[in-house]
GROMACS .gro file of C-alpha atoms in nm:
model
  453
    1MET     CA    1   0.002  -0.016   0.006
    2LYS     CA    2   0.152   0.351  -0.098
    3PHE     CA    3   0.160   0.613   0.145
    4TYR     CA    4  -0.056   0.834  -0.056
    5THR     CA    5  -0.342   0.617  -0.004
    6ILE     CA    6  -0.302   0.658   0.355
    7ILE     CA    7  -0.307   1.020   0.322
    8ILE     CA    8  -0.617   1.077   0.113
    9SER     CA    9  -0.806   0.828   0.326
   10ALA     CA   10  -0.705   1.027   0.630
   11VAL     CA   11  -0.832   1.372   0.473
   12ALA     CA   12  -1.173   1.194   0.395
   13ALA     CA   13  -1.172   1.089   0.775
   14LEU     CA   14  -1.149   1.444   0.877
   15GLY     CA   15  -1.514   1.457   0.813
   16GLY     CA   16  -1.554   1.205   1.102
   17LEU     CA   17  -1.337   1.416   1.344
   18LEU     CA   18  -1.604   1.706   1.303
   19PHE     CA   19  -1.873   1.430   1.340
   20GLY     CA   20  -1.713   1.341   1.668
   21PHE     CA   21  -1.659   1.679   1.783
   22ASP     CA   22  -2.005   1.827   1.668
   23THR     CA   23  -2.200   1.538   1.831
   24ALA     CA   24  -2.003   1.529   2.163
   25VAL     CA   25  -1.920   1.903   2.246
   26ILE     CA   26  -2.278   1.946   2.355
   27ALA     CA   27  -2.212   1.743   2.658
   28GLY     CA   28  -1.995   2.042   2.814
   29THR     CA   29  -2.273   2.289   2.748
   30LEU     CA   30  -2.586   2.125   2.899
   31GLN     CA   31  -2.556   2.242   3.240
   32THR     CA   32  -2.503   2.619   3.141
   33LEU     CA   33  -2.759   2.592   2.847
   34ARG     CA   34  -3.012   2.471   3.103
   35HIS     CA   35  -3.001   2.762   3.306
   36TYR     CA   36  -2.927   3.020   3.043
   37PHE     CA   37  -3.251   2.904   2.848
   38GLU     CA   38  -3.429   2.769   3.141
   39LEU     CA   39  -3.473   2.439   2.949
   40SER     CA   40  -3.678   2.143   3.076
   41ASP     CA   41  -3.581   1.776   3.018
   42ALA     CA   42  -3.776   1.751   2.715
   43GLU     CA   43  -3.603   2.060   2.570
   44ILE     CA   44  -3.267   1.936   2.682
   45GLY     CA   45  -3.345   1.623   2.473
   46GLY     CA   46  -3.452   1.806   2.181
   47LEU     CA   47  -3.149   2.019   2.161
   48VAL     CA   48  -2.916   1.709   2.178
   49ALA     CA   49  -3.143   1.535   1.935
   50ALA     CA   50  -3.142   1.832   1.677
   51ALA     CA   51  -2.815   1.728   1.552
   52SER     CA   52  -2.933   1.360   1.520
   53ILE     CA   53  -3.250   1.457   1.350
   54GLY     CA   54  -3.050   1.669   1.081
   55CYS     CA   55  -2.846   1.346   1.041
   56ILE     CA   56  -3.138   1.158   0.916
   57PRO     CA   57  -3.183   1.355   0.587
   58GLY     CA   58  -2.818   1.425   0.562
   59ALA     CA   59  -2.716   1.056   0.553
   60PHE     CA   60  -3.011   0.959   0.361
   61PHE     CA   61  -2.952   1.175   0.056
   62ALA     CA   62  -2.561   1.196   0.066
   63GLY     CA   63  -2.503   0.871  -0.112
   64ARG     CA   64  -2.748   0.948  -0.385
   65LEU     CA   65  -2.621   1.276  -0.422
   66SER     CA   66  -2.272   1.155  -0.442
   67ASP     CA   67  -2.360   0.896  -0.689
   68TYR     CA   68  -2.475   1.176  -0.906
   69PHE     CA   69  -2.227   1.480  -0.828
   70GLY     CA   70  -1.923   1.235  -0.710
   71ARG     CA   71  -1.787   1.186  -0.362
   72LYS     CA   72  -1.546   1.449  -0.358
   73LYS     CA   73  -1.778   1.732  -0.425
   74MET     CA   74  -2.023   1.636  -0.182
   75MET     CA   75  -1.754   1.621   0.090
   76LEU     CA   76  -1.676   1.988   0.010
   77VAL     CA   77  -2.047   2.058   0.060
   78THR     CA   78  -2.024   1.867   0.390
   79ALA     CA   79  -1.721   2.105   0.516
   80LEU     CA   80  -1.908   2.404   0.422
   81LEU     CA   81  -2.204   2.297   0.618
   82TYR     CA   82  -1.998   2.257   0.938
   83VAL     CA   83  -1.867   2.610   0.889
   84VAL     CA   84  -2.213   2.734   0.893
   85ALA     CA   85  -2.291   2.529   1.156
   86ALA     CA   86  -2.007   2.622   1.394
   87LEU     CA   87  -2.052   2.992   1.337
   88GLY     CA   88  -2.445   3.003   1.377
   89CYS     CA   89  -2.395   2.808   1.715
   90GLY     CA   90  -2.149   3.051   1.824
   91ILE     CA   91  -2.378   3.350   1.778
   92ALA     CA   92  -2.714   3.211   1.820
   93GLY     CA   93  -2.960   3.455   1.987
   94SER     CA   94  -3.232   3.243   2.102
   95PHE     CA   95  -3.305   2.868   2.208
   96SER     CA   96  -3.470   2.834   1.883
   97GLU     CA   97  -3.172   2.960   1.653
   98LEU     CA   98  -2.944   2.727   1.839
   99VAL     CA   99  -3.164   2.442   1.752
  100ILE     CA  100  -3.182   2.514   1.394
  101TYR     CA  101  -2.794   2.560   1.380
  102ARG     CA  102  -2.740   2.226   1.550
  103PHE     CA  103  -2.983   2.075   1.267
  104ILE     CA  104  -2.748   2.218   1.011
  105GLY     CA  105  -2.474   2.052   1.185
  106GLY     CA  106  -2.639   1.753   1.197
  107LEU     CA  107  -2.695   1.756   0.811
  108ALA     CA  108  -2.311   1.793   0.792
  109ILE     CA  109  -2.267   1.496   1.046
  110GLY     CA  110  -2.516   1.267   0.843
  111MET     CA  111  -2.335   1.354   0.507
  112ALA     CA  112  -1.993   1.297   0.645
  113SER     CA  113  -2.125   0.950   0.835
  114ALA     CA  114  -2.201   0.824   0.490
  115LEU     CA  115  -1.962   0.985   0.255
  116ALA     CA  116  -1.617   0.915   0.424
  117PRO     CA  117  -1.665   0.529   0.463
  118ILE     CA  118  -1.790   0.512   0.092
  119TYR     CA  119  -1.486   0.705  -0.032
  120ILE     CA  120  -1.237   0.514   0.181
  121SER     CA  121  -1.380   0.157   0.113
  122GLU     CA  122  -1.356   0.274  -0.288
  123ILE     CA  123  -0.997   0.348  -0.267
  124ALA     CA  124  -0.857   0.087  -0.029
  125PRO     CA  125  -0.689  -0.221  -0.128
  126ALA     CA  126  -0.892  -0.537   0.015
  127GLY     CA  127  -0.630  -0.647   0.254
  128VAL     CA  128  -0.617  -0.317   0.457
  129ARG     CA  129  -0.970  -0.193   0.387
  130GLY     CA  130  -1.056  -0.259   0.746
  131ARG     CA  131  -0.760  -0.064   0.884
  132LEU     CA  132  -0.827   0.229   0.642
  133GLY     CA  133  -1.175   0.213   0.707
  134MET     CA  134  -1.117   0.260   1.079
  135LEU     CA  135  -0.960   0.599   1.010
  136GLN     CA  136  -1.306   0.724   1.011
  137GLN     CA  137  -1.376   0.585   1.357
  138LEU     CA  138  -1.027   0.683   1.474
  139ALA     CA  139  -1.107   1.033   1.366
  140ILE     CA  140  -1.467   1.047   1.502
  141VAL     CA  141  -1.300   0.926   1.845
  142LEU     CA  142  -1.038   1.205   1.812
  143GLY     CA  143  -1.287   1.441   1.765
  144ILE     CA  144  -1.490   1.347   2.055
  145LEU     CA  145  -1.188   1.383   2.262
  146VAL     CA  146  -1.076   1.718   2.132
  147SER     CA  147  -1.413   1.865   2.230
  148PHE     CA  148  -1.414   1.729   2.570
  149ILE     CA  149  -1.042   1.892   2.594
  150SER     CA  150  -1.179   2.185   2.438
  151ASN     CA  151  -1.473   2.232   2.672
  152TYR     CA  152  -1.266   2.153   2.975
  153LEU     CA  153  -1.008   2.415   2.892
  154ILE     CA  154  -1.274   2.682   2.800
  155ALA     CA  155  -1.477   2.601   3.112
  156ASN     CA  156  -1.148   2.663   3.318
  157THR     CA  157  -1.055   2.976   3.145
  158ALA     CA  158  -1.165   3.308   3.311
  159SER     CA  159  -1.119   3.610   3.112
  160GLU     CA  160  -1.308   3.934   2.998
  161LEU     CA  161  -1.420   3.744   2.681
  162ILE     CA  162  -1.514   3.405   2.817
  163THR     CA  163  -1.762   3.416   3.118
  164ALA     CA  164  -1.965   3.152   3.286
  165ASP     CA  165  -2.267   3.286   3.088
  166ASN     CA  166  -2.120   3.267   2.753
  167GLN     CA  167  -1.837   2.991   2.737
  168TRP     CA  168  -2.108   2.752   2.586
  169ARG     CA  169  -2.068   2.995   2.280
  170TYR     CA  170  -1.696   2.935   2.253
  171MET     CA  171  -1.738   2.549   2.292
  172LEU     CA  172  -1.984   2.506   2.010
  173ALA     CA  173  -1.800   2.742   1.784
  174ALA     CA  174  -1.458   2.593   1.840
  175ALA     CA  175  -1.555   2.360   1.544
  176LEU     CA  176  -1.502   2.638   1.296
  177ILE     CA  177  -1.135   2.586   1.278
  178PRO     CA  178  -1.123   2.209   1.177
  179SER     CA  179  -1.411   2.285   0.947
  180VAL     CA  180  -1.205   2.523   0.745
  181VAL     CA  181  -0.907   2.290   0.756
  182PHE     CA  182  -1.114   2.008   0.622
  183PHE     CA  183  -1.234   2.215   0.332
  184PHE     CA  184  -0.903   2.320   0.200
  185LEU     CA  185  -0.741   1.974   0.235
  186LEU     CA  186  -1.012   1.811   0.042
  187LEU     CA  187  -0.930   2.042  -0.254
  188PHE     CA  188  -0.615   1.833  -0.294
  189VAL     CA  189  -0.772   1.460  -0.275
  190PRO     CA  190  -0.882   1.298  -0.597
  191GLU     CA  191  -1.223   1.161  -0.698
  192SER     CA  192  -1.319   0.811  -0.629
  193PRO     CA  193  -1.191   0.606  -0.922
  194ARG     CA  194  -1.459   0.357  -0.868
  195TRP     CA  195  -1.734   0.646  -0.919
  196LEU     CA  196  -1.526   0.755  -1.205
  197ILE     CA  197  -1.574   0.407  -1.391
  198LEU     CA  198  -1.921   0.439  -1.322
  199LYS     CA  199  -1.932   0.742  -1.502
  200ASP     CA  200  -1.721   0.617  -1.810
  201ARG     CA  201  -1.445   0.838  -1.697
  202VAL     CA  202  -1.169   0.526  -1.702
  203GLN     CA  203  -0.854   0.704  -1.800
  204GLN     CA  204  -0.897   0.942  -1.508
  205ALA     CA  205  -0.992   0.649  -1.291
  206ARG     CA  206  -0.677   0.457  -1.422
  207ARG     CA  207  -0.452   0.745  -1.340
  208ILE     CA  208  -0.586   0.773  -0.977
  209PHE     CA  209  -0.563   0.385  -0.941
  210GLY     CA  210  -0.188   0.424  -1.072
  211ARG     CA  211  -0.133   0.654  -0.749
  212ILE     CA  212  -0.295   0.409  -0.506
  213TYR     CA  213  -0.179   0.102  -0.629
  214PHE     CA  214   0.155  -0.026  -0.788
  215ALA     CA  215   0.140  -0.038  -1.174
  216ALA     CA  216   0.009  -0.386  -1.255
  217ALA     CA  217  -0.227  -0.383  -0.934
  218ALA     CA  218  -0.370  -0.059  -1.075
  219ASP     CA  219  -0.451  -0.206  -1.419
  220ALA     CA  220  -0.582  -0.504  -1.291
  221GLU     CA  221  -0.809  -0.317  -1.058
  222VAL     CA  222  -0.956  -0.129  -1.319
  223GLU     CA  223  -1.047  -0.429  -1.531
  224ILE     CA  224  -1.214  -0.584  -1.223
  225VAL     CA  225  -1.436  -0.275  -1.156
  226GLN     CA  226  -1.540  -0.243  -1.511
  227ALA     CA  227  -1.610  -0.625  -1.529
  228ASP     CA  228  -1.818  -0.601  -1.207
  229ILE     CA  229  -1.995  -0.268  -1.338
  230SER     CA  230  -2.089  -0.412  -1.684
  231LYS     CA  231  -2.288  -0.682  -1.534
  232ALA     CA  232  -2.587  -0.453  -1.512
  233ALA     CA  233  -2.700  -0.141  -1.629
  234ARG     CA  234  -2.520   0.165  -1.558
  235LYS     CA  235  -2.807   0.377  -1.388
  236VAL     CA  236  -2.973   0.263  -1.064
  237LYS     CA  237  -3.278   0.396  -0.923
  238PHE     CA  238  -3.312   0.416  -0.533
  239SER     CA  239  -3.587   0.170  -0.534
  240GLU     CA  240  -3.364  -0.080  -0.694
  241ILE     CA  241  -3.182  -0.133  -0.353
  242PHE     CA  242  -3.507  -0.281  -0.212
  243SER     CA  243  -3.504  -0.556  -0.527
  244PRO     CA  244  -3.501  -0.929  -0.449
  245ARG     CA  245  -3.145  -0.907  -0.572
  246TYR     CA  246  -3.012  -0.669  -0.299
  247ARG     CA  247  -3.295  -0.688  -0.021
  248LYS     CA  248  -3.117  -0.927   0.196
  249VAL     CA  249  -2.796  -0.722   0.239
  250VAL     CA  250  -2.980  -0.383   0.242
  251PHE     CA  251  -3.178  -0.551   0.543
  252ILE     CA  252  -2.876  -0.655   0.714
  253GLY     CA  253  -2.704  -0.315   0.670
  254PHE     CA  254  -2.979  -0.100   0.769
  255VAL     CA  255  -3.072  -0.309   1.107
  256PHE     CA  256  -2.702  -0.327   1.195
  257ALA     CA  257  -2.644   0.041   1.168
  258ALA     CA  258  -2.968   0.093   1.364
  259ILE     CA  259  -2.897  -0.105   1.646
  260ALA     CA  260  -2.528   0.012   1.667
  261GLN     CA  261  -2.707   0.308   1.866
  262LEU     CA  262  -2.885   0.089   2.073
  263THR     CA  263  -2.575   0.000   2.256
  264GLY     CA  264  -2.598   0.322   2.426
  265ILE     CA  265  -2.268   0.436   2.347
  266ASN     CA  266  -2.401   0.811   2.264
  267ILE     CA  267  -2.595   0.850   2.589
  268ILE     CA  268  -2.241   0.803   2.747
  269PHE     CA  269  -2.096   1.076   2.526
  270TYR     CA  270  -2.377   1.312   2.504
  271TYR     CA  271  -2.493   1.308   2.883
  272ALA     CA  272  -2.176   1.199   3.063
  273PRO     CA  273  -2.170   1.504   3.290
  274LEU     CA  274  -2.546   1.428   3.366
  275ILE     CA  275  -2.464   1.083   3.460
  276PHE     CA  276  -2.148   1.158   3.655
  277GLU     CA  277  -2.367   1.426   3.851
  278LYS     CA  278  -2.565   1.150   3.980
  279THR     CA  279  -2.261   0.959   4.113
  280HIS     CA  280  -2.070   1.089   4.439
  281MET     CA  281  -1.731   1.029   4.319
  282GLY     CA  282  -1.631   1.403   4.352
  283GLY     CA  283  -1.418   1.617   4.122
  284SER     CA  284  -1.501   1.800   3.802
  285VAL     CA  285  -1.759   1.591   3.581
  286LEU     CA  286  -1.600   1.764   3.291
  287PHE     CA  287  -1.230   1.612   3.394
  288GLN     CA  288  -1.434   1.264   3.411
  289THR     CA  289  -1.577   1.318   3.081
  290LEU     CA  290  -1.245   1.410   2.928
  291LEU     CA  291  -1.129   1.057   3.058
  292THR     CA  292  -1.401   0.876   2.862
  293GLY     CA  293  -1.241   1.049   2.561
  294ILE     CA  294  -0.908   0.917   2.656
  295VAL     CA  295  -1.032   0.548   2.685
  296ASN     CA  296  -1.213   0.558   2.373
  297LEU     CA  297  -0.908   0.660   2.181
  298ILE     CA  298  -0.670   0.410   2.341
  299PHE     CA  299  -0.905   0.118   2.263
  300THR     CA  300  -0.984   0.241   1.905
  301LEU     CA  301  -0.610   0.212   1.836
  302VAL     CA  302  -0.619  -0.143   1.993
  303ALA     CA  303  -0.903  -0.205   1.722
  304PHE     CA  304  -0.656  -0.134   1.448
  305ALA     CA  305  -0.465  -0.437   1.537
  306LEU     CA  306  -0.759  -0.660   1.568
  307ILE     CA  307  -1.011  -0.568   1.277
  308ASP     CA  308  -0.820  -0.731   0.985
  309ARG     CA  309  -0.689  -1.017   1.213
  310VAL     CA  310  -0.976  -1.117   1.411
  311GLY     CA  311  -1.257  -1.007   1.179
  312ARG     CA  312  -1.565  -0.819   1.199
  313LYS     CA  313  -1.804  -1.080   1.345
  314LYS     CA  314  -1.602  -1.190   1.628
  315LEU     CA  315  -1.533  -0.847   1.753
  316LEU     CA  316  -1.901  -0.770   1.755
  317LEU     CA  317  -2.000  -1.080   1.944
  318GLY     CA  318  -1.757  -1.013   2.225
  319GLY     CA  319  -1.808  -0.639   2.223
  320SER     CA  320  -2.211  -0.687   2.272
  321ALA     CA  321  -2.135  -0.947   2.567
  322VAL     CA  322  -1.904  -0.726   2.748
  323MET     CA  323  -2.119  -0.401   2.703
  324GLY     CA  324  -2.428  -0.580   2.816
  325CYS     CA  325  -2.256  -0.706   3.130
  326CYS     CA  326  -2.125  -0.346   3.187
  327MET     CA  327  -2.470  -0.174   3.144
  328LEU     CA  328  -2.629  -0.427   3.370
  329VAL     CA  329  -2.359  -0.358   3.643
  330ILE     CA  330  -2.419   0.015   3.617
  331GLY     CA  331  -2.780  -0.026   3.649
  332TRP     CA  332  -2.728  -0.274   3.964
  333LEU     CA  333  -2.480  -0.013   4.123
  334PHE     CA  334  -2.740   0.288   4.079
  335TYR     CA  335  -3.024   0.017   4.244
  336ARG     CA  336  -2.816  -0.025   4.524
  337GLU     CA  337  -2.710   0.339   4.545
  338ASN     CA  338  -2.365   0.226   4.568
  339LEU     CA  339  -2.211   0.522   4.405
  340ASP     CA  340  -1.944   0.644   4.675
  341ASN     CA  341  -1.664   0.480   4.495
  342TYR     CA  342  -1.485   0.466   4.139
  343PHE     CA  343  -1.680   0.137   4.061
  344VAL     CA  344  -1.923   0.341   3.813
  345LEU     CA  345  -1.634   0.523   3.637
  346ILE     CA  346  -1.427   0.221   3.609
  347THR     CA  347  -1.725   0.017   3.474
  348ILE     CA  348  -1.813   0.308   3.223
  349PHE     CA  349  -1.433   0.307   3.113
  350ILE     CA  350  -1.457  -0.091   3.033
  351TYR     CA  351  -1.789  -0.025   2.829
  352ILE     CA  352  -1.645   0.244   2.640
  353GLY     CA  353  -1.326   0.022   2.582
  354ALA     CA  354  -1.532  -0.273   2.454
  355PHE     CA  355  -1.731  -0.047   2.216
  356ALA     CA  356  -1.425   0.137   2.071
  357CYS     CA  357  -1.256  -0.181   1.965
  358THR     CA  358  -1.566  -0.383   1.870
  359TRP     CA  359  -1.874  -0.207   1.763
  360GLY     CA  360  -1.715   0.143   1.711
  361ALA     CA  361  -1.448  -0.004   1.493
  362VAL     CA  362  -1.653  -0.221   1.281
  363LEU     CA  363  -1.955   0.008   1.202
  364TRP     CA  364  -1.817   0.246   0.954
  365VAL     CA  365  -1.614  -0.011   0.789
  366TYR     CA  366  -1.889  -0.262   0.755
  367VAL     CA  367  -2.165  -0.076   0.615
  368ALA     CA  368  -1.960   0.070   0.340
  369GLU     CA  369  -1.802  -0.262   0.223
  370ILE     CA  370  -2.115  -0.504   0.233
  371PHE     CA  371  -2.287  -0.346  -0.073
  372PRO     CA  372  -2.195  -0.391  -0.463
  373ASN     CA  373  -2.049  -0.112  -0.633
  374ARG     CA  374  -2.353  -0.009  -0.839
  375ILE     CA  375  -2.584   0.038  -0.517
  376ARG     CA  376  -2.303   0.133  -0.263
  377GLY     CA  377  -2.400   0.491  -0.243
  378SER     CA  378  -2.773   0.459  -0.213
  379ALA     CA  379  -2.760   0.145   0.022
  380THR     CA  380  -2.494   0.290   0.260
  381SER     CA  381  -2.679   0.629   0.292
  382PHE     CA  382  -3.021   0.403   0.358
  383ALA     CA  383  -2.829   0.207   0.616
  384ILE     CA  384  -2.657   0.521   0.789
  385PHE     CA  385  -3.006   0.674   0.761
  386GLY     CA  386  -3.134   0.408   1.009
  387ASN     CA  387  -2.836   0.450   1.247
  388TRP     CA  388  -2.937   0.823   1.273
  389VAL     CA  389  -3.287   0.758   1.324
  390SER     CA  390  -3.211   0.543   1.607
  391ASN     CA  391  -2.953   0.808   1.740
  392ALA     CA  392  -3.217   1.067   1.743
  393ILE     CA  393  -3.467   0.855   1.938
  394VAL     CA  394  -3.189   0.745   2.199
  395SER     CA  395  -3.064   1.106   2.228
  396TYR     CA  396  -3.418   1.251   2.285
  397THR     CA  397  -3.556   0.967   2.532
  398PHE     CA  398  -3.253   0.928   2.752
  399PRO     CA  399  -3.295   1.244   2.977
  400ILE     CA  400  -3.650   1.181   3.004
  401MET     CA  401  -3.598   0.812   3.081
  402LEU     CA  402  -3.321   0.918   3.344
  403SER     CA  403  -3.562   1.160   3.530
  404GLY     CA  404  -3.861   0.955   3.499
  405LEU     CA  405  -3.778   0.583   3.544
  406GLY     CA  406  -3.441   0.645   3.732
  407ALA     CA  407  -3.073   0.562   3.633
  408ALA     CA  408  -3.113   0.196   3.731
  409ALA     CA  409  -3.402   0.107   3.515
  410THR     CA  410  -3.259   0.284   3.230
  411PHE     CA  411  -2.922   0.117   3.250
  412PHE     CA  412  -3.090  -0.230   3.305
  413ALA     CA  413  -3.288  -0.177   2.971
  414TYR     CA  414  -2.949  -0.097   2.762
  415GLY     CA  415  -2.801  -0.394   2.926
  416LEU     CA  416  -3.088  -0.621   2.794
  417ILE     CA  417  -3.067  -0.462   2.444
  418ASN     CA  418  -2.688  -0.535   2.433
  419ALA     CA  419  -2.739  -0.892   2.518
  420GLY     CA  420  -3.023  -0.930   2.250
  421MET     CA  421  -2.780  -0.791   2.004
  422ILE     CA  422  -2.566  -1.109   2.018
  423LEU     CA  423  -2.854  -1.303   1.854
  424PHE     CA  424  -2.889  -1.063   1.572
  425VAL     CA  425  -2.495  -1.072   1.501
  426SER     CA  426  -2.477  -1.449   1.518
  427ARG     CA  427  -2.772  -1.515   1.266
  428TYR     CA  428  -2.719  -1.229   1.024
  429ILE     CA  429  -2.377  -1.080   1.000
  430PHE     CA  430  -2.150  -1.228   0.768
  431GLU     CA  431  -1.776  -1.199   0.769
  432THR     CA  432  -1.606  -0.960   0.508
  433LYS     CA  433  -1.238  -0.971   0.633
  434GLY     CA  434  -1.017  -0.988   0.329
  435VAL     CA  435  -1.302  -0.992   0.076
  436ALA     CA  436  -1.270  -0.794  -0.232
  437LEU     CA  437  -1.548  -0.544  -0.280
  438GLU     CA  438  -1.627  -0.680  -0.640
  439SER     CA  439  -1.650  -1.040  -0.471
  440ILE     CA  440  -1.884  -0.947  -0.152
  441GLU     CA  441  -2.213  -0.985  -0.333
  442GLU     CA  442  -2.129  -1.350  -0.416
  443HIS     CA  443  -1.986  -1.398  -0.088
  444TYR     CA  444  -2.306  -1.288   0.134
  445ILE     CA  445  -2.522  -1.483  -0.095
  446ARG     CA  446  -2.309  -1.797  -0.023
  447THR     CA  447  -2.280  -1.743   0.354
  448THR     CA  448  -2.631  -1.609   0.442
  449PRO     CA  449  -2.899  -1.835   0.345
  450VAL     CA  450  -3.212  -1.691   0.217
  451SER     CA  451  -3.428  -1.874   0.495
  452ASN     CA  452  -3.248  -1.679   0.771
  453LEU     CA  453  -3.437  -1.355   0.647
   0.00000   0.00000   0.00000
């Protein structure tokens, strides 16, 4: 693999850094915003969920638009939306304006969550596709951590410009810097060669493959992609992803992406300060939240060594088991009100570590690699659309569940969901480790019997 391939994959993955930053930065502002705008639990849930709701159309249309305009052009649009959202959140004059700009940020996040995995999967050699695809997750994790660090530093900065009443503005506007950097770096990356072949721009694709692969491999890759695309008509309607030929794999991708949110990972990152407020460990809740971001990063790095070696399915099964146990333990500790020690924090760290090196590592790789070339854009968007619908539901309902049902019942519920996910993975998820993109359709037909669906 050439270093050039790593560089352009990393640039595409920067959209994931902004994805992680924008989704997690809200955690550090909730306490201030609750008092600043006098918000109820439902309004807090609505503010957090606004970004997730924006992600739904963003993810749904991104793949289809990228099939028409190209992966690179749509990533540039995504970067511009990030800029608008960061500026808007920083100067919002009312709660309604803040929700609108959070929604715009959500459009960008949804688009980035679909486009970066598609782009990376289409330029990555099969043997390292898992690790290159994981650059998206690594960038998301770095974005989450950077947002926690940024929030912590801003909250502990006393000056004439940054006060207790307006620090939330600086926290939310901080995304402006990486947004501008992302836009300018995108100007230097090439278009996806597989998309170019879909558009009959073969010579241009050949030149780009030549920069990604060594000469002989580049020519072979062009021939493989051309042969795969020529099997069917060039133009694909969105409705075709539900045809009998593709329905099975689209079902698997959609449900898989949706239930990834039911692990409960984002209730930790979005609402960590609210959770830590309910414990009796003392210390800064923002600092404890920052520690969760560090753990997330460490175990994401561990996943790099595992995903192309252990495989996707084994990681998912192991992660669901550990995460389910952790959620049940946390629920039990809240039920017994045994919160005057660091066991809750340690259990949360184990939970985050398990997610980071299993579901977090596999999600963005898997949803972009399981679909055939000709439907990848639309099918990946549809799968990630399911992810964000589920995310919006979880984001909105968690503070209501926390105040209405109590922490114990809430975490017990997520524990049972994680345990139940083992059944879905066991029955429907097929292994893709080391399988070429052009061979995956045949692979899932062979390994996933129709009777299972």
